[in-house]
mmCIF file of C-alpha atoms in Angstrom:
data_model
loop_
_atom_site.group_PDB
_atom_site.id
_atom_site.type_symbol
_atom_site.label_atom_id
_atom_site.label_comp_id
_atom_site.label_asym_id
_atom_site.label_seq_id
_atom_site.Cartn_x
_atom_site.Cartn_y
_atom_site.Cartn_z
ATOM 1 C CA MET A 1402 0.103 24.844 -7.947
ATOM 2 C CA VAL A 1403 -1.082 20.738 -8.383
ATOM 3 C CA LYS A 1404 -3.267 19.525 -4.755
ATOM 4 C CA LYS A 1405 -3.853 15.485 -4.574
ATOM 5 C CA THR A 1406 -7.158 14.689 -3.561
ATOM 6 C CA GLU A 1407 -8.376 10.647 -3.357
ATOM 7 C CA SER A 1408 -7.455 9.856 -7.286
ATOM 8 C CA VAL A 1409 -7.503 12.918 -8.709
ATOM 9 C CA ILE A 1410 -4.874 15.802 -9.760
ATOM 10 C CA MET A 1411 -6.420 19.044 -8.704
ATOM 11 C CA ILE A 1412 -5.583 22.178 -10.288
ATOM 12 C CA ASP A 1413 -4.955 24.970 -8.626
ATOM 13 C CA LEU A 1414 -5.964 27.410 -11.685
ATOM 14 C CA THR A 1415 -6.187 31.001 -9.004
ATOM 15 C CA GLN A 1416 -1.623 29.938 -8.005
ATOM 16 C CA PHE A 1417 -1.075 29.917 -12.076
ATOM 17 C CA ASN A 1418 -3.887 32.916 -12.985
ATOM 18 C CA LYS A 1419 -1.744 34.768 -9.963
ATOM 19 C CA ASP A 1420 1.653 34.050 -11.802
ATOM 20 C CA LEU A 1421 0.559 34.875 -15.413
ATOM 21 C CA ALA A 1422 -0.540 37.961 -14.022
ATOM 22 C CA THR A 1423 2.282 38.715 -12.734
ATOM 23 C CA LEU A 1424 4.241 37.652 -16.047
ATOM 24 C CA GLY A 1425 2.462 40.398 -17.414
ATOM 25 C CA ILE A 1426 0.314 37.497 -19.453
ATOM 26 C CA LYS A 1427 -2.565 37.478 -20.420
ATOM 27 C CA VAL A 1428 -3.626 35.173 -21.964
ATOM 28 C CA THR A 1429 -7.533 32.283 -22.896
ATOM 29 C CA TYR A 1430 -6.825 29.202 -22.377
ATOM 30 C CA THR A 1431 -7.905 25.827 -22.037
ATOM 31 C CA MET A 1432 -5.803 23.610 -19.709
ATOM 32 C CA VAL A 1433 -6.302 19.409 -20.271
ATOM 33 C CA VAL A 1434 -4.924 17.427 -17.110
ATOM 34 C CA TYR A 1435 -4.479 13.857 -17.103
ATOM 35 C CA ILE A 1436 -2.767 11.149 -14.816
ATOM 36 C CA GLY A 1437 -3.965 7.308 -15.298
ATOM 37 C CA ASP A 1438 -7.309 7.093 -16.825
ATOM 38 C CA THR A 1439 -8.212 10.312 -14.725
ATOM 39 C CA TYR A 1440 -9.075 13.487 -17.289
ATOM 40 C CA ARG A 1441 -9.844 16.820 -16.440
ATOM 41 C CA ILE A 1442 -10.629 19.908 -19.124
ATOM 42 C CA ILE A 1443 -10.674 23.916 -17.264
ATOM 43 C CA THR A 1444 -11.031 27.051 -18.877
ATOM 44 C CA SER A 1445 -8.719 30.176 -17.892
ATOM 45 C CA LYS A 1446 -12.096 31.406 -16.252
ATOM 46 C CA GLY A 1447 -12.143 28.703 -14.452
ATOM 47 C CA GLU A 1448 -14.843 26.011 -15.493
ATOM 48 C CA GLU A 1449 -14.322 22.627 -15.996
ATOM 49 C CA ILE A 1450 -16.039 20.747 -18.396
ATOM 50 C CA GLY A 1451 -17.309 16.885 -17.669
ATOM 51 C CA GLY A 1452 -18.847 14.511 -19.607
ATOM 52 C CA SER A 1453 -17.694 10.899 -19.879
ATOM 53 C CA ARG A 1454 -14.582 10.093 -20.687
ATOM 54 C CA GLU A 1455 -15.102 9.634 -24.456
ATOM 55 C CA ASP A 1456 -16.544 12.805 -24.477
ATOM 56 C CA LYS A 1457 -13.327 14.241 -22.674
ATOM 57 C CA GLU A 1458 -10.960 12.555 -25.434
ATOM 58 C CA LYS A 1459 -13.240 13.736 -28.144
ATOM 59 C CA ILE A 1460 -13.328 17.787 -27.424
ATOM 60 C CA ILE A 1461 -9.128 17.317 -26.592
ATOM 61 C CA ALA A 1462 -8.882 16.048 -29.813
ATOM 62 C CA HIS A 1463 -10.751 18.717 -30.905
ATOM 63 C CA LEU A 1464 -8.636 20.511 -29.699
ATOM 64 C CA LEU A 1465 -5.261 19.729 -30.785
ATOM 65 C CA SER A 1466 -6.507 19.717 -34.137
ATOM 66 C CA LYS A 1467 -7.538 22.799 -33.562
ATOM 67 C CA GLN A 1468 -5.275 25.427 -31.850
ATOM 68 C CA PRO A 1469 -1.564 25.448 -30.241
ATOM 69 C CA PHE A 1470 -0.853 24.331 -27.552
ATOM 70 C CA LEU A 1471 2.237 23.743 -25.497
ATOM 71 C CA PRO A 1472 2.364 20.590 -23.295
ATOM 72 C CA ILE A 1473 2.817 20.202 -20.137
ATOM 73 C CA THR A 1474 5.461 17.526 -19.964
ATOM 74 C CA GLY A 1475 7.161 15.541 -17.380
ATOM 75 C CA GLU A 1476 10.482 13.618 -16.624
ATOM 76 C CA GLU A 1477 8.363 10.064 -18.197
ATOM 77 C CA MET A 1478 4.781 11.619 -19.549
ATOM 78 C CA ASN A 1479 3.373 14.082 -20.565
ATOM 79 C CA HIS A 1480 0.442 15.025 -17.826
ATOM 80 C CA GLY A 1481 -2.061 17.300 -20.670
ATOM 81 C CA TYR A 1482 -1.278 20.369 -22.333
ATOM 82 C CA LEU A 1483 -2.385 23.933 -22.294
ATOM 83 C CA PHE A 1484 -4.462 25.303 -25.447
ATOM 84 C CA ILE A 1485 -3.912 28.451 -26.125
ATOM 85 C CA GLU A 1486 -5.271 31.389 -28.523
ATOM 86 C CA THR A 1487 -2.751 32.268 -31.956
ATOM 87 C CA GLY A 1488 -0.490 35.339 -32.298
ATOM 88 C CA LEU A 1489 1.423 34.702 -28.602
ATOM 89 C CA ALA A 1490 4.299 36.401 -28.731
ATOM 90 C CA ALA A 1491 8.132 34.282 -28.434
ATOM 91 C CA ASP A 1492 8.822 35.722 -25.393
ATOM 92 C CA VAL A 1493 5.375 35.218 -23.575
ATOM 93 C CA MET A 1494 5.749 31.168 -24.860
ATOM 94 C CA GLU A 1495 8.666 31.383 -23.426
ATOM 95 C CA LYS A 1496 7.069 32.603 -19.823
ATOM 96 C CA LEU A 1497 4.416 29.780 -20.730
ATOM 97 C CA LYS A 1498 6.698 27.097 -20.776
ATOM 98 C CA ILE A 1499 8.960 27.933 -17.412
ATOM 99 C CA LEU A 1500 4.831 28.060 -15.800
ATOM 100 C CA LEU A 1501 4.202 24.816 -16.699
ATOM 101 C CA ARG A 1502 7.968 23.667 -15.953
ATOM 102 C CA SER A 1503 6.405 23.862 -12.296
ATOM 103 C CA ILE A 1504 2.966 22.406 -12.823
ATOM 104 C CA SER A 1505 4.945 19.845 -14.771
ATOM 105 C CA PHE A 1506 7.673 19.213 -11.423
ATOM 106 C CA SER A 1507 4.639 19.200 -8.568
ATOM 107 C CA MET A 1508 2.680 16.445 -10.569
ATOM 108 C CA ASP A 1509 6.146 14.207 -11.350
ATOM 109 C CA LYS A 1510 5.682 14.317 -7.700
ATOM 110 C CA TYR A 1511 2.846 13.146 -6.985
ATOM 111 C CA VAL A 1512 3.024 10.179 -9.571
ATOM 112 C CA LEU A 1513 5.937 9.190 -7.861
ATOM 113 C CA GLU A 1514 4.743 9.576 -4.400
ATOM 114 C CA GLU A 1515 1.656 7.914 -5.106
ATOM 115 C CA ARG A 1516 3.674 4.513 -6.650
ATOM 116 C CA MET A 1517 5.319 4.557 -3.786
ATOM 117 C CA GLN A 1518 2.360 4.996 -1.919
ATOM 118 C CA SER A 1519 0.852 1.954 -3.791
ATOM 119 C CA CYS A 1520 3.615 -0.745 -3.713
ATOM 120 C CA SER A 1521 4.466 0.161 0.383
ATOM 121 C CA LEU A 1522 0.352 -0.569 1.021
ATOM 122 C CA GLY A 1523 0.736 -3.783 -1.594
ATOM 123 C CA ILE A 1524 3.854 -4.773 0.699
ATOM 124 C CA LEU A 1525 1.855 -4.068 4.195
ATOM 125 C CA ASP A 1526 -1.407 -5.326 2.661
ATOM 126 C CA SER A 1527 -0.024 -8.436 1.779
ATOM 127 C CA ALA A 1528 1.993 -8.148 6.111
ATOM 128 C CA VAL A 1529 -1.935 -7.981 6.990
ATOM 129 C CA ASN A 1530 -3.158 -11.101 5.382
ATOM 130 C CA ALA A 1531 -0.027 -12.841 6.467
ATOM 131 C CA ILE A 1532 -0.547 -11.595 10.410
ATOM 132 C CA GLU A 1533 -4.588 -12.215 9.837
ATOM 133 C CA ALA A 1534 -3.917 -16.311 8.103
ATOM 134 C CA LYS A 1535 -1.985 -17.414 12.077
ATOM 135 C CA ASP A 1536 -5.655 -16.069 13.472
ATOM 136 C CA VAL A 1537 -8.694 -17.418 12.371
ATOM 137 C CA TYR A 1538 -10.064 -15.271 15.677
ATOM 138 C CA THR A 1539 -8.767 -12.252 13.534
ATOM 139 C CA LYS A 1540 -9.806 -12.214 10.085
ATOM 140 C CA GLY A 1541 -11.287 -9.708 8.552
ATOM 141 C CA HIS A 1542 -11.037 -7.344 11.961
ATOM 142 C CA SER A 1543 -7.958 -4.883 9.970
ATOM 143 C CA ASP A 1544 -10.957 -4.383 7.302
ATOM 144 C CA ARG A 1545 -14.020 -3.961 9.827
ATOM 145 C CA VAL A 1546 -11.362 -1.558 11.711
ATOM 146 C CA ALA A 1547 -11.456 0.832 9.267
ATOM 147 C CA GLY A 1548 -14.869 0.466 8.119
ATOM 148 C CA LEU A 1549 -15.851 1.503 12.065
ATOM 149 C CA ALA A 1550 -13.106 4.213 11.716
ATOM 150 C CA GLN A 1551 -14.479 5.622 8.677
ATOM 151 C CA LEU A 1552 -17.937 6.084 10.333
ATOM 152 C CA ILE A 1553 -16.788 7.585 12.776
ATOM 153 C CA ALA A 1554 -15.100 9.921 11.434
ATOM 154 C CA GLU A 1555 -17.563 11.141 8.913
ATOM 155 C CA ARG A 1556 -19.943 11.719 12.230
ATOM 156 C CA MET A 1557 -17.338 13.505 13.942
ATOM 157 C CA ASP A 1558 -16.335 15.281 10.719
ATOM 158 C CA LEU A 1559 -12.852 14.809 11.301
ATOM 159 C CA PRO A 1560 -9.864 16.619 8.963
ATOM 160 C CA TYR A 1561 -8.368 13.306 8.066
ATOM 161 C CA SER A 1562 -9.741 11.568 4.096
ATOM 162 C CA GLU A 1563 -11.328 8.730 4.038
ATOM 163 C CA LYS A 1564 -8.260 6.666 3.174
ATOM 164 C CA GLU A 1565 -5.774 8.112 5.970
ATOM 165 C CA VAL A 1566 -8.296 6.785 8.484
ATOM 166 C CA ALA A 1567 -8.704 3.849 5.980
ATOM 167 C CA GLN A 1568 -4.706 2.685 5.840
ATOM 168 C CA ALA A 1569 -5.273 3.569 9.867
ATOM 169 C CA GLY A 1570 -7.505 1.508 10.018
ATOM 170 C CA LEU A 1571 -5.732 -1.970 8.128
ATOM 171 C CA LEU A 1572 -2.195 -1.255 9.374
ATOM 172 C CA HIS A 1573 -3.621 -1.312 13.150
ATOM 173 C CA ASP A 1574 -2.119 -4.471 13.917
ATOM 174 C CA ILE A 1575 1.037 -4.258 11.244
ATOM 175 C CA GLY A 1576 3.410 -4.560 14.086
ATOM 176 C CA LYS A 1577 1.809 -8.016 15.033
ATOM 177 C CA ILE A 1578 3.634 -9.467 11.764
ATOM 178 C CA GLY A 1579 7.103 -10.820 14.096
ATOM 179 C CA ILE A 1580 4.549 -12.215 17.000
ATOM 180 C CA SER A 1581 4.065 -16.477 17.507
ATOM 181 C CA GLU A 1582 1.228 -17.473 16.368
ATOM 182 C CA ARG A 1583 1.654 -19.898 19.024
ATOM 183 C CA ILE A 1584 1.046 -16.498 21.187
ATOM 184 C CA LEU A 1585 -2.085 -14.739 19.355
ATOM 185 C CA THR A 1586 -4.159 -17.838 19.433
ATOM 186 C CA LYS A 1587 -2.716 -18.869 22.746
ATOM 187 C CA PRO A 1588 -6.494 -19.989 24.126
ATOM 188 C CA GLY A 1589 -5.469 -19.870 27.978
ATOM 189 C CA SER A 1590 -3.503 -16.728 30.085
ATOM 190 C CA LEU A 1591 -1.914 -15.452 28.443
ATOM 191 C CA THR A 1592 2.230 -15.333 30.547
ATOM 192 C CA ASP A 1593 3.663 -11.656 31.512
ATOM 193 C CA GLU A 1594 6.631 -12.564 29.362
ATOM 194 C CA GLU A 1595 3.714 -12.840 26.197
ATOM 195 C CA TYR A 1596 1.726 -10.211 27.012
ATOM 196 C CA GLN A 1597 4.314 -8.007 26.889
ATOM 197 C CA ILE A 1598 5.263 -9.717 23.602
ATOM 198 C CA ILE A 1599 1.747 -8.810 22.928
ATOM 199 C CA LYS A 1600 2.022 -4.905 24.336
ATOM 200 C CA SER A 1601 4.963 -4.510 21.680
ATOM 201 C CA HIS A 1602 3.074 -4.809 19.007
ATOM 202 C CA PRO A 1603 1.956 -0.796 18.320
ATOM 203 C CA GLU A 1604 5.870 0.336 18.685
ATOM 204 C CA LYS A 1605 6.509 -1.579 16.610
ATOM 205 C CA GLY A 1606 3.925 -1.653 13.678
ATOM 206 C CA ALA A 1607 5.040 2.491 14.012
ATOM 207 C CA GLN A 1608 8.192 1.285 13.002
ATOM 208 C CA ILE A 1609 7.301 -0.065 10.172
ATOM 209 C CA LEU A 1610 5.675 3.210 9.240
ATOM 210 C CA GLU A 1611 7.783 5.727 10.348
ATOM 211 C CA PRO A 1612 10.301 5.673 7.428
ATOM 212 C CA LEU A 1613 7.160 5.918 4.610
ATOM 213 C CA VAL A 1614 6.053 9.813 4.887
ATOM 214 C CA MET A 1615 3.213 8.652 3.252
ATOM 215 C CA PHE A 1616 2.119 6.905 6.017
ATOM 216 C CA LYS A 1617 3.030 9.152 8.958
ATOM 217 C CA LYS A 1618 -0.331 9.574 9.987
ATOM 218 C CA SER A 1619 -0.919 5.890 9.955
ATOM 219 C CA ALA A 1620 1.974 5.758 12.339
ATOM 220 C CA ALA A 1621 1.563 8.181 14.595
ATOM 221 C CA ALA A 1622 -2.078 6.157 15.291
ATOM 222 C CA VAL A 1623 -0.975 3.026 15.020
ATOM 223 C CA ARG A 1624 1.832 3.821 17.564
ATOM 224 C CA HIS A 1625 -1.052 4.773 20.393
ATOM 225 C CA HIS A 1626 -4.180 3.049 20.017
ATOM 226 C CA HIS A 1627 -2.963 1.115 23.123
ATOM 227 C CA GLU A 1628 -3.201 4.446 24.525
ATOM 228 C CA ARG A 1629 -6.124 5.287 27.659
ATOM 229 C CA TYR A 1630 -8.155 8.360 27.974
ATOM 230 C CA ASP A 1631 -7.217 7.925 31.492
ATOM 231 C CA GLY A 1632 -3.332 7.904 30.645
ATOM 232 C CA LYS A 1633 -2.874 4.126 32.015
ATOM 233 C CA GLY A 1634 -2.710 2.869 28.667
ATOM 234 C CA TYR A 1635 0.527 1.729 26.560
ATOM 235 C CA PRO A 1636 3.546 2.171 24.893
ATOM 236 C CA ASP A 1637 3.552 6.055 26.701
ATOM 237 C CA GLY A 1638 1.805 6.771 28.638
ATOM 238 C CA LEU A 1639 -0.613 9.323 27.186
ATOM 239 C CA ALA A 1640 -3.344 10.932 28.180
ATOM 240 C CA GLY A 1641 -6.978 13.405 26.942
ATOM 241 C CA GLU A 1642 -5.408 14.666 23.923
ATOM 242 C CA GLU A 1643 -2.167 13.935 23.577
ATOM 243 C CA ILE A 1644 -3.309 11.199 21.473
ATOM 244 C CA PRO A 1645 -3.447 11.459 18.402
ATOM 245 C CA LEU A 1646 -6.545 11.966 17.482
ATOM 246 C CA LEU A 1647 -7.164 9.228 15.043
ATOM 247 C CA ALA A 1648 -5.054 6.921 17.341
ATOM 248 C CA ARG A 1649 -8.548 8.169 20.447
ATOM 249 C CA VAL A 1650 -11.072 6.865 16.955
ATOM 250 C CA ILE A 1651 -8.719 3.515 15.717
ATOM 251 C CA ALA A 1652 -9.259 2.153 19.818
ATOM 252 C CA VAL A 1653 -13.416 3.035 20.006
ATOM 253 C CA SER A 1654 -13.448 0.738 16.621
ATOM 254 C CA ASP A 1655 -10.425 -1.829 17.035
ATOM 255 C CA ALA A 1656 -12.253 -2.595 20.822
ATOM 256 C CA PHE A 1657 -15.481 -2.633 19.735
ATOM 257 C CA ASP A 1658 -14.882 -5.522 16.534
ATOM 258 C CA ALA A 1659 -12.768 -7.119 19.345
ATOM 259 C CA MET A 1660 -15.502 -7.036 22.115
ATOM 260 C CA THR A 1661 -18.385 -8.570 18.813
ATOM 261 C CA SER A 1662 -15.530 -11.469 17.356
ATOM 262 C CA ASP A 1663 -15.004 -14.667 19.273
ATOM 263 C CA ARG A 1664 -11.607 -14.841 20.948
ATOM 264 C CA PRO A 1665 -9.926 -17.823 21.744
ATOM 265 C CA TYR A 1666 -10.977 -17.876 25.124
ATOM 266 C CA ARG A 1667 -14.531 -16.270 24.597
ATOM 267 C CA LYS A 1668 -17.607 -15.489 22.665
ATOM 268 C CA ALA A 1669 -18.154 -12.552 21.558
ATOM 269 C CA PHE A 1670 -20.200 -10.390 23.056
ATOM 270 C CA SER A 1671 -23.993 -9.197 21.269
ATOM 271 C CA TYR A 1672 -24.258 -5.937 19.640
ATOM 272 C CA ASP A 1673 -25.479 -4.078 22.519
ATOM 273 C CA ILE A 1674 -23.821 -5.795 25.400
ATOM 274 C CA ALA A 1675 -20.459 -4.532 23.588
ATOM 275 C CA ARG A 1676 -22.225 -1.258 23.105
ATOM 276 C CA GLN A 1677 -22.694 -0.782 26.384
ATOM 277 C CA LYS A 1678 -18.939 -1.743 27.251
ATOM 278 C CA ILE A 1679 -17.914 1.230 25.837
ATOM 279 C CA LEU A 1680 -19.565 3.514 26.652
ATOM 280 C CA SER A 1681 -18.765 2.323 30.540
ATOM 281 C CA ALA A 1682 -15.293 3.171 29.798
ATOM 282 C CA SER A 1683 -16.071 6.002 28.006
ATOM 283 C CA GLY A 1684 -13.645 9.008 29.660
ATOM 284 C CA THR A 1685 -12.093 6.145 31.354
ATOM 285 C CA GLN A 1686 -10.346 4.137 28.584
ATOM 286 C CA PHE A 1687 -12.197 6.111 25.729
ATOM 287 C CA ASP A 1688 -12.064 9.585 24.309
ATOM 288 C CA PRO A 1689 -16.038 10.628 25.545
ATOM 289 C CA THR A 1690 -16.397 12.994 22.489
ATOM 290 C CA VAL A 1691 -15.410 9.731 20.128
ATOM 291 C CA VAL A 1692 -17.480 7.127 22.061
ATOM 292 C CA GLU A 1693 -20.392 9.940 22.137
ATOM 293 C CA ALA A 1694 -19.894 10.379 18.141
ATOM 294 C CA PHE A 1695 -20.411 6.127 17.921
ATOM 295 C CA ASN A 1696 -22.704 6.133 20.076
ATOM 296 C CA SER A 1697 -24.849 7.941 17.383
ATOM 297 C CA ILE A 1698 -24.219 5.737 14.810
ATOM 298 C CA GLU A 1699 -27.295 3.265 13.866
ATOM 299 C CA GLU A 1700 -26.405 0.216 14.682
ATOM 300 C CA LYS A 1701 -27.282 -1.091 10.717
ATOM 301 C CA LYS A 1702 -24.564 1.035 9.665
ATOM 302 C CA ILE A 1703 -22.404 -0.301 11.798
ATOM 303 C CA SER A 1704 -23.878 -3.661 11.719
ATOM 304 C CA SER A 1705 -22.949 -3.350 7.662
ATOM 305 C CA VAL A 1706 -19.215 -3.297 8.401
ATOM 306 C CA ILE A 1707 -19.084 -6.027 10.977
ATOM 307 C CA GLY A 1708 -21.906 -7.634 9.593
ATOM 308 C CA SER A 1709 -24.233 -9.965 11.982
ATOM 309 C CA ARG A 1710 -22.194 -11.446 14.364
ATOM 310 C CA ALA A 1711 -23.228 -8.110 16.102
#
């Protein structure tokens, strides 16, 4: 009955009304739901009452003073109210309470998931900052990759939320947390052993994220963002559409930002040269569909993400 979006609770009134019909309940109601600073006031006709927070609070106060109601109460907090018409029989009231307990359970689960995600993301964000603090050359890299990935995902109309794309971009290098600063900032060529250590970061990143259910899609993107479309990448040698779509998006975003950033061993490429390198690797290193979407994005939009370096 409760659906989760970016930070708004969506009540599935269609299902709620079906449940009412199944139980033989005919009732006109107004449902008020809130979590944190988010308020929603919805009528039994599916109409939502808008307005400012202050306006909604006045409406809720008026309803509390004038109409009978049943609280939507969870384990730790009140999630809202169901305002109902007067004169309902006691057995009908009991049936309504049963339905509201189901909604409360769903909302309790939502709140718990949000808390866990917020806490976990805070820890992981600190880890990303720690990685970037080791290497001045990659400072802000994860933020830029997230921004570029969001532009590509938007252009491709991908079935991911903005949050999912951003998380995958922000966390794609989380596996570098255990790699020494000496290797990350080495100005010359890496030894074979050092290169193998660097190549381990996608797997290590996935291992960090996989136990966290809310980062399942991010974990797959993190593990596979160094796969190649032709199957010559790592860690699993996946090819084409075997590679998770979000990983293919991150791969292009990661490569473009890396090319337009200074590195210990080279200066940044210009915007035009970096873009041409992405195009030339279409079908070999990168998914042609993702490259096409990237190439169609206006330069000013990309520059707004990566800055004037381009």
